[in-house]
């Protein structure tokens, strides 16, 4: 598994060296397996909302479409699979979501490297192997061969809960880093807008989302625009578009100013090793503020920050080794489009390069095996005062009750309707019995 992850990472490094051939921004972030699935879930819910009125989608539908999408994008046979309902619209919505978020998924990166002839035959990855990795089959096979199943005990359950908290902590830290280098990443913003608690719940996110759609900009840039307007002229000068946001000035100001603080570190500290460590320590203090020392989330954040800090050191050491032969990583082309603080971005070029490399490593992590927990685990998130991404993106509007049922129910309904139609066609006109 580790060797295969390194193969994918090598392709991503190739993308970083040649990014103008792939994207219009050097700050494009990579969407890993879990991120791809969450993007698909949100895209499917949005299509369902447009066609049925409800921003919702069942787990069975997501997994069915996920399997079909992977085969389709990888050019693998899907003859024995039924095409999901509205698949063309779902696929279009998925790619539009990634494009708006300035992201590329793992499949797109690998395929473009091949198409552009940037990798040798020895470095290539077969579509089947990539499918096995992204879908999690490869990870399951390795675990089955090396790990014996253990019965559920209080100690094991406690260990599982600790793993969940660590995953949550890493997601929060990496989401802050992602938003720091890519201000268009709405998915990252959704994970951290109210972490720690800023009073920015579902209503605040919905108001931000609607305003950003009106202005055709990312959610973070919408928040920044609003706070800058308030800071320059007070609440009274904000346009009517900002009216729903006025109730959230305090929380949004806290969020935007914290990202500004991180960006100042990027711009003011020239040494990426020092800057990276300062960014992580600043985030750690921000995330654990107000929590007790024994809080599991505090302990998880501490461990995650230590792990990422070590990875930053290793990335910098590796880049120094390679730099003697040729320049690598982010091109020196102008980064204006997706930078957050244009005044300091040039000074922090090396730090941005390191942070992107760190996020690239996280993007090739094995996917979460329990998809239900990844996509719908509201209960665990609520324990830490966090709202799930699907719930955040679902506007708190009145439902018309016409949301699509799970795939199995729709198939059963279709079969029942067909039986009824066949039964009715077997009857003679005018209610006469057959044969009379």
Tab-separated table of C-alpha atoms in Angstrom:
chain	number	residue	atom	x	y	z
A	1	UNK	CA	0.000	0.000	0.000
A	2	UNK	CA	2.728	2.481	0.991
A	3	UNK	CA	4.643	1.799	-2.240
A	4	UNK	CA	1.484	2.362	-4.274
A	5	UNK	CA	0.721	5.600	-2.429
A	6	UNK	CA	4.245	6.755	-3.282
A	7	UNK	CA	3.556	6.018	-6.964
A	8	UNK	CA	0.479	8.251	-6.880
A	9	UNK	CA	2.405	10.912	-4.972
A	10	UNK	CA	5.108	10.881	-7.668
A	11	UNK	CA	2.435	11.653	-10.267
A	12	UNK	CA	1.161	14.525	-8.124
A	13	UNK	CA	4.720	15.887	-7.887
A	14	UNK	CA	4.842	15.725	-11.665
A	15	UNK	CA	1.635	17.765	-11.725
A	16	UNK	CA	3.178	20.340	-9.365
A	17	UNK	CA	6.189	20.766	-11.650
A	18	UNK	CA	4.004	21.205	-14.739
A	19	UNK	CA	0.879	22.760	-13.215
A	20	UNK	CA	0.180	25.252	-16.083
A	21	UNK	CA	-0.551	22.222	-18.305
A	22	UNK	CA	-3.259	21.071	-15.874
A	23	UNK	CA	-4.780	24.137	-14.258
A	24	UNK	CA	-4.951	27.930	-14.324
A	25	UNK	CA	-3.741	28.130	-10.721
A	26	UNK	CA	-0.609	26.903	-8.987
A	27	UNK	CA	-2.655	26.665	-5.790
A	28	UNK	CA	-4.952	23.950	-7.092
A	29	UNK	CA	-5.407	21.337	-4.369
A	30	UNK	CA	-5.773	17.587	-4.848
A	31	UNK	CA	-9.032	15.868	-3.974
A	32	UNK	CA	-8.261	12.490	-2.368
A	33	UNK	CA	-10.567	9.473	-2.239
A	34	UNK	CA	-12.661	10.619	0.747
A	35	UNK	CA	-12.871	14.150	-0.600
A	36	UNK	CA	-13.996	12.805	-3.998
A	37	UNK	CA	-16.813	10.834	-2.367
A	38	UNK	CA	-17.974	13.808	-0.295
A	39	UNK	CA	-17.928	16.038	-3.386
A	40	UNK	CA	-20.056	13.464	-5.206
A	41	UNK	CA	-22.498	13.289	-2.286
A	42	UNK	CA	-22.966	17.073	-2.285
A	43	UNK	CA	-23.288	17.153	-6.073
A	44	UNK	CA	-25.952	14.435	-6.041
A	45	UNK	CA	-27.873	16.217	-3.288
A	46	UNK	CA	-27.777	19.444	-5.322
A	47	UNK	CA	-29.105	17.688	-8.443
A	48	UNK	CA	-31.857	16.080	-6.358
A	49	UNK	CA	-32.774	19.492	-4.981
A	50	UNK	CA	-33.053	20.942	-8.486
A	51	UNK	CA	-35.229	18.084	-9.710
A	52	UNK	CA	-37.175	17.054	-6.590
A	53	UNK	CA	-36.902	19.991	-4.193
A	54	UNK	CA	-34.896	18.383	-1.378
A	55	UNK	CA	-31.133	18.667	-0.820
A	56	UNK	CA	-30.673	15.065	0.216
A	57	UNK	CA	-29.389	11.740	-1.089
A	58	UNK	CA	-29.359	8.222	0.341
A	59	UNK	CA	-26.194	6.293	1.117
A	60	UNK	CA	-27.206	3.504	-1.270
A	61	UNK	CA	-27.565	5.957	-4.151
A	62	UNK	CA	-24.226	7.605	-3.381
A	63	UNK	CA	-22.369	4.290	-3.286
A	64	UNK	CA	-24.074	3.034	-6.451
A	65	UNK	CA	-23.152	6.200	-8.348
A	66	UNK	CA	-19.636	6.231	-6.813
A	67	UNK	CA	-18.914	2.776	-8.196
A	68	UNK	CA	-20.243	3.686	-11.637
A	69	UNK	CA	-18.401	7.037	-11.725
A	70	UNK	CA	-15.043	5.455	-10.902
A	71	UNK	CA	-15.416	2.865	-13.654
A	72	UNK	CA	-16.535	5.542	-16.097
A	73	UNK	CA	-13.685	7.986	-15.348
A	74	UNK	CA	-11.083	5.210	-15.420
A	75	UNK	CA	-12.363	3.829	-18.715
A	76	UNK	CA	-13.174	0.439	-17.189
A	77	UNK	CA	-16.047	-1.768	-18.276
A	78	UNK	CA	-19.364	-1.164	-16.536
A	79	UNK	CA	-21.542	-3.318	-18.769
A	80	UNK	CA	-22.975	-5.243	-15.821
A	81	UNK	CA	-23.806	-2.061	-13.907
A	82	UNK	CA	-26.997	-0.110	-14.362
A	83	UNK	CA	-26.430	3.552	-15.180
A	84	UNK	CA	-27.624	5.658	-12.224
A	85	UNK	CA	-30.622	7.893	-12.689
A	86	UNK	CA	-29.632	11.353	-14.008
A	87	UNK	CA	-26.025	10.173	-14.271
A	88	UNK	CA	-25.041	12.724	-16.922
A	89	UNK	CA	-26.233	15.578	-14.691
A	90	UNK	CA	-24.598	14.038	-11.607
A	91	UNK	CA	-21.235	13.690	-13.333
A	92	UNK	CA	-21.462	17.236	-14.662
A	93	UNK	CA	-22.323	18.571	-11.206
A	94	UNK	CA	-19.410	16.664	-9.639
A	95	UNK	CA	-16.842	18.129	-12.025
A	96	UNK	CA	-18.387	21.591	-11.706
A	97	UNK	CA	-18.022	21.358	-7.916
A	98	UNK	CA	-14.330	20.483	-8.213
A	99	UNK	CA	-13.775	23.256	-10.754
A	100	UNK	CA	-15.432	25.891	-8.534
A	101	UNK	CA	-13.331	24.671	-5.620
A	102	UNK	CA	-10.085	24.858	-7.638
A	103	UNK	CA	-9.477	21.129	-7.109
A	104	UNK	CA	-8.487	18.142	-9.238
A	105	UNK	CA	-9.243	14.584	-8.206
A	106	UNK	CA	-6.689	11.772	-8.176
A	107	UNK	CA	-7.996	10.239	-11.392
A	108	UNK	CA	-7.759	13.505	-13.337
A	109	UNK	CA	-4.180	14.085	-12.187
A	110	UNK	CA	-3.035	10.578	-13.101
A	111	UNK	CA	-4.773	10.563	-16.483
A	112	UNK	CA	-3.474	13.989	-17.484
A	113	UNK	CA	0.064	12.963	-16.596
A	114	UNK	CA	-0.296	9.993	-18.960
A	115	UNK	CA	-1.952	11.983	-21.744
A	116	UNK	CA	0.770	14.639	-21.656
A	117	UNK	CA	3.512	12.008	-21.703
A	118	UNK	CA	4.977	13.225	-18.427
A	119	UNK	CA	5.569	9.771	-16.943
A	120	UNK	CA	7.456	6.736	-18.150
A	121	UNK	CA	5.869	3.338	-18.609
A	122	UNK	CA	7.551	2.124	-15.420
A	123	UNK	CA	5.873	4.929	-13.430
A	124	UNK	CA	2.398	4.363	-14.849
A	125	UNK	CA	-0.472	3.030	-12.739
A	126	UNK	CA	-3.080	0.738	-14.255
A	127	UNK	CA	-6.720	1.879	-14.035
A	128	UNK	CA	-7.640	-1.299	-12.166
A	129	UNK	CA	-5.042	-0.651	-9.449
A	130	UNK	CA	-6.149	2.954	-9.108
A	131	UNK	CA	-9.764	1.785	-8.816
A	132	UNK	CA	-8.798	-0.681	-6.094
A	133	UNK	CA	-7.002	2.052	-4.150
A	134	UNK	CA	-9.658	4.789	-4.418
A	135	UNK	CA	-12.554	2.422	-3.706
A	136	UNK	CA	-10.743	0.945	-0.698
A	137	UNK	CA	-10.525	-2.613	-2.054
A	138	UNK	CA	-6.718	-2.569	-1.857
A	139	UNK	CA	-6.782	-1.528	1.795
A	140	UNK	CA	-9.339	-4.214	2.691
A	141	UNK	CA	-7.257	-6.912	0.992
A	142	UNK	CA	-4.137	-5.889	2.922
A	143	UNK	CA	-5.988	-5.730	6.224
A	144	UNK	CA	-7.557	-9.139	5.686
A	145	UNK	CA	-4.130	-10.579	5.061
A	146	UNK	CA	-2.380	-9.022	8.025
A	147	UNK	CA	-4.856	-8.160	10.766
A	148	UNK	CA	-6.988	-10.650	12.674
A	149	UNK	CA	-10.476	-9.512	13.598
A	150	UNK	CA	-10.914	-8.809	17.297
A	151	UNK	CA	-14.127	-8.966	19.329
A	152	UNK	CA	-15.758	-5.720	20.388
A	153	UNK	CA	-14.788	-4.931	23.979
A	154	UNK	CA	-14.928	-1.708	26.019
A	155	UNK	CA	-11.181	-1.261	25.454
A	156	UNK	CA	-11.500	-1.807	21.680
A	157	UNK	CA	-14.492	0.530	21.462
A	158	UNK	CA	-12.513	3.203	23.326
A	159	UNK	CA	-9.691	2.754	20.833
A	160	UNK	CA	-12.111	3.132	17.941
A	161	UNK	CA	-13.504	6.343	19.433
A	162	UNK	CA	-9.955	7.703	19.810
A	163	UNK	CA	-9.307	6.937	16.148
A	164	UNK	CA	-12.475	8.840	15.197
A	165	UNK	CA	-11.385	11.863	17.226
A	166	UNK	CA	-7.916	11.796	15.654
A	167	UNK	CA	-9.430	11.650	12.153
A	168	UNK	CA	-11.680	14.588	13.023
A	169	UNK	CA	-8.750	16.600	14.401
A	170	UNK	CA	-6.645	15.939	11.311
A	171	UNK	CA	-9.551	16.917	9.055
A	172	UNK	CA	-9.880	20.238	10.896
A	173	UNK	CA	-6.158	21.047	10.770
A	174	UNK	CA	-5.798	20.044	7.106
A	175	UNK	CA	-8.948	22.004	6.185
A	176	UNK	CA	-7.407	25.158	7.665
A	177	UNK	CA	-4.225	24.505	5.677
A	178	UNK	CA	-6.210	23.856	2.504
A	179	UNK	CA	-8.205	27.070	2.844
A	180	UNK	CA	-4.968	28.931	3.562
A	181	UNK	CA	-3.496	27.961	0.187
A	182	UNK	CA	-6.758	27.654	-1.789
A	183	UNK	CA	-9.407	30.210	-0.884
A	184	UNK	CA	-11.926	28.560	-3.234
A	185	UNK	CA	-12.126	25.316	-1.253
A	186	UNK	CA	-15.721	25.482	0.015
A	187	UNK	CA	-15.545	21.922	1.359
A	188	UNK	CA	-12.590	22.819	3.584
A	189	UNK	CA	-14.408	25.922	4.810
A	190	UNK	CA	-17.480	23.868	5.709
A	191	UNK	CA	-15.355	21.642	7.966
A	192	UNK	CA	-13.908	24.538	9.989
A	193	UNK	CA	-16.229	27.565	9.800
A	194	UNK	CA	-17.485	26.826	13.303
A	195	UNK	CA	-14.443	24.972	14.687
A	196	UNK	CA	-13.853	26.170	17.326
A	197	UNK	CA	-17.357	27.383	18.148
A	198	UNK	CA	-17.928	30.869	16.727
A	199	UNK	CA	-21.709	30.795	16.728
A	200	UNK	CA	-21.603	30.149	12.969
A	201	UNK	CA	-24.005	27.265	12.604
A	202	UNK	CA	-26.185	26.104	9.758
A	203	UNK	CA	-28.018	29.419	9.341
A	204	UNK	CA	-24.773	31.382	9.006
A	205	UNK	CA	-23.358	28.902	6.494
A	206	UNK	CA	-26.580	28.994	4.457
A	207	UNK	CA	-26.600	32.792	4.344
A	208	UNK	CA	-22.950	32.791	3.268
A	209	UNK	CA	-23.591	30.155	0.611
A	210	UNK	CA	-26.532	32.050	-0.881
A	211	UNK	CA	-24.611	35.341	-0.897
A	212	UNK	CA	-21.596	33.676	-2.531
A	213	UNK	CA	-23.821	32.197	-5.234
A	214	UNK	CA	-25.283	35.640	-5.927
A	215	UNK	CA	-21.804	37.146	-6.220
A	216	UNK	CA	-20.385	34.096	-8.057
A	217	UNK	CA	-17.443	33.763	-5.674
A	218	UNK	CA	-16.223	31.224	-3.137
A	219	UNK	CA	-17.818	31.158	0.305
A	220	UNK	CA	-14.615	32.290	2.003
A	221	UNK	CA	-14.102	35.221	-0.346
A	222	UNK	CA	-17.736	36.179	0.277
A	223	UNK	CA	-17.102	36.191	4.023
A	224	UNK	CA	-13.910	38.209	3.519
A	225	UNK	CA	-15.686	40.733	1.288
A	226	UNK	CA	-18.426	41.204	3.870
A	227	UNK	CA	-16.050	41.675	6.810
A	228	UNK	CA	-13.825	44.086	4.839
A	229	UNK	CA	-16.900	46.161	3.964
A	230	UNK	CA	-17.994	46.269	7.601
A	231	UNK	CA	-14.499	47.158	8.813
A	232	UNK	CA	-14.125	49.968	6.293
A	233	UNK	CA	-17.537	51.582	6.617
A	234	UNK	CA	-19.505	49.945	9.398
A	235	UNK	CA	-22.570	47.766	9.165
A	236	UNK	CA	-24.699	50.498	7.668
A	237	UNK	CA	-22.737	50.667	4.406
A	238	UNK	CA	-23.174	46.992	3.541
A	239	UNK	CA	-25.463	46.282	0.581
A	240	UNK	CA	-28.827	44.539	0.891
A	241	UNK	CA	-27.105	41.325	-0.185
A	242	UNK	CA	-25.242	41.428	3.124
A	243	UNK	CA	-28.405	41.854	5.258
A	244	UNK	CA	-28.686	38.174	6.323
A	245	UNK	CA	-24.977	38.194	7.229
A	246	UNK	CA	-25.197	41.132	9.637
A	247	UNK	CA	-26.323	38.864	12.463
A	248	UNK	CA	-23.072	36.922	12.110
A	249	UNK	CA	-20.554	39.790	12.065
A	250	UNK	CA	-18.789	38.737	15.255
A	251	UNK	CA	-18.298	35.096	14.269
A	252	UNK	CA	-17.340	35.860	10.663
A	253	UNK	CA	-14.908	38.535	11.788
A	254	UNK	CA	-13.274	36.028	14.145
A	255	UNK	CA	-12.953	33.474	11.342
A	256	UNK	CA	-11.649	35.840	8.655
A	257	UNK	CA	-9.189	37.534	11.012
A	258	UNK	CA	-7.808	34.168	12.095
A	259	UNK	CA	-7.153	33.165	8.474
A	260	UNK	CA	-5.529	36.582	7.996
A	261	UNK	CA	-3.302	35.839	10.979
A	262	UNK	CA	-2.176	32.573	9.396
A	263	UNK	CA	-1.583	34.331	6.084
A	264	UNK	CA	0.584	36.938	7.816
A	265	UNK	CA	2.786	34.135	9.115
A	266	UNK	CA	3.115	32.819	5.556
A	267	UNK	CA	4.123	36.244	4.273
A	268	UNK	CA	6.341	37.484	7.081
A	269	UNK	CA	8.449	34.425	7.972
A	270	UNK	CA	10.799	33.569	5.112
A	271	UNK	CA	11.972	30.196	6.414
A	272	UNK	CA	9.245	27.646	5.479
A	273	UNK	CA	10.321	25.342	8.315
A	274	UNK	CA	9.779	28.078	10.894
A	275	UNK	CA	6.625	29.355	9.151
A	276	UNK	CA	5.102	25.883	8.944
A	277	UNK	CA	5.761	25.214	12.620
A	278	UNK	CA	4.324	28.588	13.611
A	279	UNK	CA	1.177	28.014	11.525
A	280	UNK	CA	0.594	24.619	13.120
A	281	UNK	CA	1.190	25.844	16.668
A	282	UNK	CA	-1.115	28.828	16.085
A	283	UNK	CA	-3.854	26.523	14.804
A	284	UNK	CA	-3.364	24.177	17.749
A	285	UNK	CA	-3.825	26.940	20.305
A	286	UNK	CA	-6.870	28.195	18.399
A	287	UNK	CA	-8.546	24.774	18.204
A	288	UNK	CA	-8.013	23.797	21.859
A	289	UNK	CA	-8.834	27.197	23.345
A	290	UNK	CA	-11.458	26.876	26.068
A	291	UNK	CA	-11.182	23.069	26.268
A	292	UNK	CA	-9.827	21.135	29.241
A	293	UNK	CA	-6.424	19.455	29.039
A	294	UNK	CA	-7.982	16.003	29.286
A	295	UNK	CA	-10.359	16.614	26.383
A	296	UNK	CA	-9.855	13.848	23.762
A	297	UNK	CA	-10.069	16.425	20.970
A	298	UNK	CA	-7.255	18.481	22.552
A	299	UNK	CA	-5.045	15.424	22.797
A	300	UNK	CA	-5.837	14.467	19.197
A	301	UNK	CA	-5.017	17.968	17.921
A	302	UNK	CA	-1.700	17.856	19.790
A	303	UNK	CA	-0.788	14.522	18.168
A	304	UNK	CA	-1.886	15.619	14.699
A	305	UNK	CA	0.120	18.846	14.884
A	306	UNK	CA	3.256	16.966	15.988
A	307	UNK	CA	2.828	14.492	13.126
A	308	UNK	CA	2.308	17.203	10.497
A	309	UNK	CA	5.210	19.245	11.849
A	310	UNK	CA	7.509	16.257	11.374
A	311	UNK	CA	6.155	15.762	7.850
A	312	UNK	CA	6.926	19.390	7.027
A	313	UNK	CA	10.503	18.884	8.157
A	314	UNK	CA	10.806	15.772	5.986
A	315	UNK	CA	9.307	17.545	2.970
A	316	UNK	CA	11.752	20.436	3.283
A	317	UNK	CA	14.706	18.074	3.655
A	318	UNK	CA	13.565	16.188	0.564
A	319	UNK	CA	13.131	19.388	-1.445
A	320	UNK	CA	16.611	20.556	-0.483
A	321	UNK	CA	18.055	17.302	-1.788
A	322	UNK	CA	16.277	17.661	-5.117
A	323	UNK	CA	16.907	21.407	-5.508
A	324	UNK	CA	20.586	20.860	-6.190
A	325	UNK	CA	19.660	19.247	-9.502
A	326	UNK	CA	16.600	21.238	-10.574
A	327	UNK	CA	13.784	23.374	-9.237
A	328	UNK	CA	10.687	21.478	-8.125
A	329	UNK	CA	7.216	22.114	-6.779
A	330	UNK	CA	5.253	25.283	-7.409
A	331	UNK	CA	6.199	27.328	-10.445
A	332	UNK	CA	7.169	30.968	-9.900
A	333	UNK	CA	4.278	32.078	-12.117
A	334	UNK	CA	2.013	34.769	-10.686
A	335	UNK	CA	-0.289	33.330	-7.959
A	336	UNK	CA	-2.683	36.256	-7.691
A	337	UNK	CA	-5.945	34.557	-8.610
A	338	UNK	CA	-6.183	32.233	-5.650
A	339	UNK	CA	-4.068	33.896	-3.005
A	340	UNK	CA	-5.803	35.282	0.061
A	341	UNK	CA	-3.422	38.074	1.021
A	342	UNK	CA	-1.945	39.476	-2.182
A	343	UNK	CA	0.395	41.774	-0.295
A	344	UNK	CA	2.390	38.988	1.355
A	345	UNK	CA	1.963	36.055	-1.021
A	346	UNK	CA	5.279	36.462	-2.852
A	347	UNK	CA	7.337	36.370	0.334
A	348	UNK	CA	5.636	33.118	1.330
A	349	UNK	CA	6.087	31.239	-1.948
A	350	UNK	CA	8.336	28.573	-0.429
A	351	UNK	CA	5.985	28.047	2.509
A	352	UNK	CA	2.992	27.670	0.193
A	353	UNK	CA	4.961	25.100	-1.791
A	354	UNK	CA	5.619	23.097	1.384
A	355	UNK	CA	2.001	23.292	2.552
A	356	UNK	CA	0.782	22.082	-0.848
A	357	UNK	CA	3.212	19.157	-0.671
A	358	UNK	CA	1.913	18.331	2.819
A	359	UNK	CA	-1.696	18.365	1.597
A	360	UNK	CA	-0.686	16.230	-1.397
A	361	UNK	CA	0.601	13.574	0.991
A	362	UNK	CA	-2.696	13.619	2.861
A	363	UNK	CA	-4.598	13.301	-0.446
A	364	UNK	CA	-3.046	9.877	-1.079
A	365	UNK	CA	-4.159	8.508	2.296
A	366	UNK	CA	-6.224	5.281	2.082
A	367	UNK	CA	-9.974	5.958	1.964
A	368	UNK	CA	-12.236	5.583	4.981
A	369	UNK	CA	-13.712	2.073	5.010
A	370	UNK	CA	-16.966	2.960	6.757
A	371	UNK	CA	-18.662	5.196	4.200
A	372	UNK	CA	-21.730	5.725	6.396
A	373	UNK	CA	-19.552	7.257	9.124
A	374	UNK	CA	-17.697	9.391	6.596
A	375	UNK	CA	-20.840	10.788	4.956
A	376	UNK	CA	-23.628	10.661	7.552
A	377	UNK	CA	-22.118	10.409	11.059
A	378	UNK	CA	-23.917	13.438	12.536
A	379	UNK	CA	-24.104	11.883	16.003
A	380	UNK	CA	-20.328	11.640	16.520
A	381	UNK	CA	-19.767	15.125	15.108
A	382	UNK	CA	-22.442	16.623	17.351
A	383	UNK	CA	-20.518	15.408	20.402
A	384	UNK	CA	-17.846	17.968	19.469
A	385	UNK	CA	-20.298	20.679	18.442
A	386	UNK	CA	-19.672	20.114	14.723
A	387	UNK	CA	-22.337	19.939	12.017
A	388	UNK	CA	-21.913	17.488	9.148
A	389	UNK	CA	-21.068	18.899	5.721
A	390	UNK	CA	-24.248	17.549	4.105
A	391	UNK	CA	-26.379	19.207	6.789
A	392	UNK	CA	-24.526	22.503	6.349
A	393	UNK	CA	-24.957	22.593	2.584
A	394	UNK	CA	-28.652	21.712	2.934
A	395	UNK	CA	-30.416	25.054	3.268
A	396	UNK	CA	-32.873	25.068	6.191
A	397	UNK	CA	-35.854	25.600	3.902
A	398	UNK	CA	-39.260	23.940	3.981
A	399	UNK	CA	-39.254	20.572	2.221
A	400	UNK	CA	-41.861	19.805	-0.411
A	401	UNK	CA	-41.704	16.140	0.567
A	402	UNK	CA	-40.692	14.944	-2.895
A	403	UNK	CA	-37.117	13.854	-2.204
A	404	UNK	CA	-36.055	10.708	-4.056
A	405	UNK	CA	-36.328	7.438	-2.159
A	406	UNK	CA	-33.345	5.082	-1.788
A	407	UNK	CA	-32.475	3.067	-4.880
A	408	UNK	CA	-33.917	-0.201	-3.542
A	409	UNK	CA	-37.291	1.433	-2.828
A	410	UNK	CA	-37.393	3.057	-6.269
A	411	UNK	CA	-36.653	-0.275	-7.964
A	412	UNK	CA	-39.399	-1.986	-5.956
A	413	UNK	CA	-41.854	0.784	-6.815
A	414	UNK	CA	-40.984	0.468	-10.507
A	415	UNK	CA	-41.547	-3.300	-10.379
A	416	UNK	CA	-44.893	-2.853	-8.613
A	417	UNK	CA	-46.011	-0.325	-11.224
A	418	UNK	CA	-45.010	-2.693	-14.026
A	419	UNK	CA	-46.977	-5.563	-12.454
A	420	UNK	CA	-50.035	-3.326	-12.143
A	421	UNK	CA	-49.696	-2.216	-15.757
A	422	UNK	CA	-49.385	-5.831	-16.962
A	423	UNK	CA	-52.420	-6.800	-14.885
A	424	UNK	CA	-54.512	-3.958	-16.321
A	425	UNK	CA	-53.471	-4.750	-19.893
A	426	UNK	CA	-54.653	-8.327	-19.353
A	427	UNK	CA	-58.223	-7.114	-18.832
A	428	UNK	CA	-60.663	-6.562	-21.748
A	429	UNK	CA	-62.099	-3.115	-22.509
A	430	UNK	CA	-65.250	-1.874	-20.794
A	431	UNK	CA	-64.700	-4.196	-17.851
A	432	UNK	CA	-65.704	-7.402	-19.730
A	433	UNK	CA	-64.060	-10.652	-18.755
A	434	UNK	CA	-61.506	-12.185	-21.141
A	435	UNK	CA	-63.011	-14.702	-23.540
A	436	UNK	CA	-66.589	-13.241	-23.497
